[in-house]
Amino acid sequence: MTKTLSLTGMRSFVAVCETGGVRAAADQIGRTPSAVSMTLKQLEDDIGAPLFESERKGALSPVGRIVLDEARAMIAHYDRACLAMTSYAADRQGRCDVASVPSVAVTLLPRAVAQLRSEGGNFDIHVRDSDSSAIVDAVENGVVEVGLCVLAGKRPQLTFEPLFHEPLDFVCPVDHPLAKSKHPLKWSQLTRESFIQNGAAEALGIAEVEALAAGSKLTATNVSSNLAMVEAGLGVTILPRLCRWKCSNDIRFVPLADPRSSRTVGWIAKEGRSLQPASLRFIECIREQTQAGEREFGYATA
């Protein structure tokens, strides 16, 4: 029979890990240090293994590292479920937690939220932007309900619905020799460029991009950093076409000739999970805004 683990114990454990000690954790969660220590001891007894390497609680044991990840996911799920139930009881329509890749977060997502607001729904909407791998983790761990991202490979625990297919373009300063090219660029034209590596380009899995990245001395992890580096003349890069709508006039996006230089963006949620009304309506709005923006943004709807 599966043991029932205390939610209070999980909260105490996470607090100790995040604050670095029992006393600080006790202050954070409003309990006494002795009560926190007793709760941790009971949690270790229930799990059947120590969670820390020593009594000083300075380093997690291998079991403790696993428990920390699971405890955070469990607490996030519990808190969101409580909010959903109390929202319904208070005659509200719930909350939508969504994570999005940056290019969608600054283009389609605000339009979807505006549409949702204009319809009069009394929703709490919480938005965060991140890269696709972090978004997948957030959905799987119950931190957010809906993700707008690229899903690499099959994830049976997730539902994925494609929204659009988006090209990735060569990005360079406006005065770069290739900025005025009248034709899509071939990989052979880029071999001598100082390439700024990023996750979106790497995720393409194309040998020619990997060759460019192999010689790269500069990596930027988000869209804003990539664009700033290009604008400063530190190199060129490859980014999703949607990113060009928020860049300066000193940067040019030039199409690539290789049809493989594209990605499919869609929404994800946990397979088999009943989404809150706010999340369901948000998905409808993002579908509609994706359709409406096809000609403007230059992608192909799925």
Coordinates of N, CA and C in Angstrom, one line a residue, residues 133-230:
S133 N 12.4 23.8 -23.9 CA 12.6 22.7 -23.0 C 12.2 23.1 -21.6
A134 N 12.4 24.3 -21.2 CA 11.9 24.7 -19.8 C 10.4 24.7 -19.8
I135 N 9.7 25.1 -20.9 CA 8.3 25.1 -20.9 C 7.7 23.7 -20.8
V136 N 8.3 22.7 -21.5 CA 7.9 21.3 -21.4 C 8.0 20.8 -20.0
D137 N 9.1 21.1 -19.3 CA 9.3 20.7 -17.9 C 8.2 21.4 -17.0
A138 N 7.9 22.6 -17.3 CA 7.0 23.3 -16.4 C 5.6 22.7 -16.6
V139 N 5.2 22.3 -17.8 CA 3.9 21.7 -18.0 C 3.9 20.3 -17.4
E140 N 4.9 19.5 -17.6 CA 5.0 18.2 -17.0 C 5.0 18.2 -15.5
N141 N 5.6 19.2 -14.9 CA 5.7 19.3 -13.4 C 4.5 20.0 -12.8
G142 N 3.5 20.4 -13.6 CA 2.4 21.1 -13.1 C 2.5 22.5 -12.7
V143 N 3.7 23.2 -13.1 CA 3.9 24.6 -12.8 C 3.0 25.5 -13.6
V144 N 2.7 25.1 -14.8 CA 1.8 25.9 -15.7 C 0.8 24.8 -16.3
E145 N -0.3 25.3 -16.8 CA -1.3 24.4 -17.4 C -1.1 24.3 -18.9
V146 N -0.7 25.4 -19.5 CA -0.6 25.5 -21.0 C 0.8 26.0 -21.4
G147 N 1.4 25.4 -22.4 CA 2.6 25.9 -22.9 C 2.5 26.2 -24.4
L148 N 3.2 27.2 -24.9 CA 3.3 27.6 -26.3 C 4.7 27.4 -26.7
C149 N 5.0 26.3 -27.4 CA 6.4 26.0 -27.6 C 6.6 25.1 -28.8
V150 N 7.9 24.6 -29.0 CA 8.2 23.6 -29.9 C 8.4 22.3 -29.1
L151 N 7.8 21.2 -29.6 CA 8.0 19.9 -28.9 C 8.8 19.0 -29.7
A152 N 10.0 18.8 -29.1 CA 11.0 17.9 -29.8 C 10.8 16.4 -29.4
G153 N 10.4 15.6 -30.3 CA 10.2 14.2 -30.0 C 8.8 14.0 -29.4
K154 N 8.5 12.7 -29.2 CA 7.2 12.3 -28.7 C 7.2 12.3 -27.2
R155 N 6.2 12.9 -26.6 CA 6.0 12.9 -25.1 C 4.6 12.4 -24.8
P156 N 4.5 11.1 -24.6 CA 3.1 10.5 -24.4 C 2.4 11.1 -23.2
Q157 N 3.1 11.7 -22.3 CA 2.4 12.3 -21.2 C 1.8 13.7 -21.5
L158 N 2.1 14.2 -22.7 CA 1.6 15.6 -23.1 C 0.7 15.5 -24.3
T159 N -0.2 16.4 -24.3 CA -1.0 16.7 -25.5 C -0.4 17.8 -26.3
F160 N -0.2 17.7 -27.6 CA 0.4 18.7 -28.4 C -0.4 18.9 -29.7
E161 N -0.8 20.2 -29.8 CA -1.6 20.6 -31.0 C -0.8 21.7 -31.8
P162 N -0.3 21.4 -33.0 CA 0.4 22.4 -33.8 C -0.4 23.6 -34.1
L163 N 0.2 24.7 -34.0 CA -0.5 26.0 -34.4 C 0.0 26.5 -35.7
F164 N 1.3 26.6 -35.9 CA 1.8 27.1 -37.1 C 3.2 26.6 -37.4
H165 N 3.6 26.7 -38.6 CA 5.0 26.3 -39.1 C 5.7 27.6 -39.4
E166 N 6.8 27.9 -38.7 CA 7.5 29.1 -38.8 C 8.9 29.0 -39.4
P167 N 9.3 29.8 -40.4 CA 10.7 29.8 -40.9 C 11.7 30.4 -39.8
L168 N 12.9 30.0 -39.9 CA 14.0 30.7 -39.2 C 14.8 31.4 -40.2
D169 N 15.2 32.6 -39.9 CA 15.9 33.5 -40.9 C 17.3 33.8 -40.4
F170 N 18.1 34.2 -41.4 CA 19.5 34.7 -41.1 C 19.3 36.1 -40.6
V171 N 20.0 36.4 -39.5 CA 19.8 37.7 -38.8 C 21.1 38.5 -38.8
C172 N 21.2 39.7 -39.3 CA 22.4 40.4 -39.4 C 22.2 41.9 -39.3
P173 N 23.2 42.7 -39.1 CA 23.1 44.2 -39.0 C 22.6 44.7 -40.4
V174 N 22.0 45.8 -40.4 CA 21.4 46.4 -41.6 C 22.5 46.7 -42.7
D175 N 23.7 47.0 -42.2 CA 24.8 47.3 -43.2 C 25.7 46.1 -43.5
H176 N 25.2 44.9 -43.2 CA 25.9 43.6 -43.5 C 25.8 43.4 -45.0
P177 N 26.8 42.9 -45.7 CA 26.7 42.6 -47.1 C 25.6 41.7 -47.6
L178 N 25.1 40.8 -46.7 CA 24.0 39.9 -47.1 C 22.7 40.5 -46.7
A179 N 22.6 41.6 -46.1 CA 21.3 42.2 -45.6 C 20.4 42.6 -46.8
K180 N 21.0 42.9 -48.0 CA 20.2 43.3 -49.1 C 20.1 42.2 -50.2
S181 N 20.4 41.0 -49.8 CA 20.2 39.9 -50.7 C 18.8 39.8 -51.2
K182 N 18.6 39.6 -52.5 CA 17.3 39.5 -53.1 C 16.8 38.1 -53.2
H183 N 17.7 37.2 -52.8 CA 17.4 35.7 -52.9 C 17.6 35.1 -51.5
P184 N 16.9 34.0 -51.2 CA 17.2 33.3 -50.0 C 18.6 32.8 -49.9
L185 N 19.2 32.8 -48.7 CA 20.6 32.5 -48.6 C 20.9 31.0 -48.5
K186 N 22.0 30.6 -49.1 CA 22.5 29.2 -49.0 C 23.5 29.1 -47.8
W187 N 23.6 27.9 -47.3 CA 24.5 27.7 -46.2 C 26.0 28.1 -46.6
S188 N 26.3 27.8 -47.8 CA 27.7 28.1 -48.3 C 28.0 29.6 -48.2
Q189 N 27.0 30.5 -48.2 CA 27.2 31.9 -48.1 C 27.5 32.3 -46.6
L190 N 27.3 31.4 -45.7 CA 27.4 31.8 -44.3 C 28.7 31.2 -43.6
T191 N 29.5 30.5 -44.3 CA 30.5 29.7 -43.6 C 31.6 30.6 -43.0
R192 N 31.8 31.8 -43.4 CA 32.8 32.6 -42.9 C 32.3 33.7 -41.9
E193 N 31.0 33.5 -41.5 CA 30.4 34.5 -40.6 C 30.7 34.2 -39.1
S194 N 30.8 35.2 -38.3 CA 30.9 35.0 -36.9 C 29.5 34.8 -36.3
F195 N 29.3 33.5 -36.0 CA 27.9 33.0 -35.6 C 27.7 33.1 -34.1
I196 N 26.5 33.7 -33.8 CA 26.1 33.7 -32.4 C 25.2 32.5 -32.2
Q197 N 25.6 31.6 -31.3 CA 24.8 30.4 -31.1 C 23.6 30.6 -30.2
N198 N 22.5 29.9 -30.5 CA 21.3 30.0 -29.6 C 20.5 28.7 -29.7
G199 N 19.6 28.5 -28.8 CA 18.8 27.3 -28.7 C 17.9 27.0 -29.9
A200 N 17.3 28.1 -30.4 CA 16.4 27.9 -31.5 C 17.1 27.4 -32.8
A201 N 18.3 27.9 -33.0 CA 19.0 27.4 -34.2 C 19.5 26.0 -33.9
E202 N 20.0 25.8 -32.7 CA 20.5 24.4 -32.4 C 19.4 23.4 -32.5
A203 N 18.2 23.7 -32.1 CA 17.1 22.7 -32.1 C 16.7 22.3 -33.5
L204 N 17.2 23.0 -34.6 CA 16.9 22.6 -35.9 C 17.5 21.2 -36.3
G205 N 18.7 20.9 -35.6 CA 19.3 19.6 -35.9 C 19.9 19.5 -37.3
I206 N 20.3 20.6 -37.9 CA 20.8 20.6 -39.3 C 22.3 20.6 -39.2
A207 N 22.9 19.8 -40.0 CA 24.4 19.7 -39.9 C 25.1 21.0 -40.2
E208 N 24.6 21.8 -41.2 CA 25.2 23.0 -41.6 C 25.1 24.0 -40.4
V209 N 24.0 24.0 -39.6 CA 23.9 24.9 -38.5 C 24.9 24.4 -37.4
E210 N 25.0 23.1 -37.2 CA 25.9 22.6 -36.2 C 27.4 23.0 -36.6
A211 N 27.7 23.0 -37.9 CA 29.0 23.4 -38.3 C 29.3 24.9 -38.0
L212 N 28.3 25.7 -38.2 CA 28.4 27.2 -37.8 C 28.6 27.3 -36.3
A213 N 27.8 26.5 -35.5 CA 27.9 26.6 -34.1 C 29.2 26.1 -33.6
A214 N 29.8 25.1 -34.3 CA 31.1 24.6 -33.8 C 32.2 25.6 -33.8
G215 N 32.1 26.6 -34.7 CA 33.1 27.6 -34.7 C 32.7 28.9 -34.0
S216 N 31.6 28.8 -33.3 CA 31.1 30.0 -32.5 C 31.9 30.2 -31.2
K217 N 32.1 31.5 -31.0 CA 32.8 31.9 -29.7 C 31.8 32.7 -28.8
L218 N 30.5 32.7 -29.2 CA 29.6 33.5 -28.5 C 28.2 32.8 -28.5
T219 N 27.6 32.7 -27.3 CA 26.3 32.1 -27.2 C 25.4 33.0 -26.4
A220 N 24.1 33.2 -26.9 CA 23.1 34.0 -26.2 C 21.9 33.1 -26.1
T221 N 21.3 33.1 -24.9 CA 20.3 32.2 -24.5 C 18.9 32.7 -24.8
N222 N 18.7 34.0 -25.0 CA 17.3 34.5 -25.2 C 17.3 35.4 -26.4
V223 N 16.1 35.7 -26.9 CA 16.0 36.5 -28.1 C 16.5 37.9 -28.0
S224 N 16.2 38.6 -26.9 CA 16.7 39.9 -26.7 C 18.2 40.0 -26.7
S225 N 18.9 39.1 -26.1 CA 20.3 39.1 -26.1 C 20.9 38.8 -27.5
N226 N 20.3 37.9 -28.2 CA 20.7 37.7 -29.6 C 20.6 38.9 -30.4
L227 N 19.5 39.6 -30.4 CA 19.3 40.8 -31.2 C 20.2 41.9 -30.8
A228 N 20.5 42.0 -29.5 CA 21.4 43.1 -29.0 C 22.8 42.8 -29.5
M229 N 23.2 41.5 -29.5 CA 24.6 41.2 -29.9 C 24.7 41.5 -31.4
V230 N 23.7 41.1 -32.2 CA 23.7 41.4 -33.6 C 23.8 42.9 -33.9

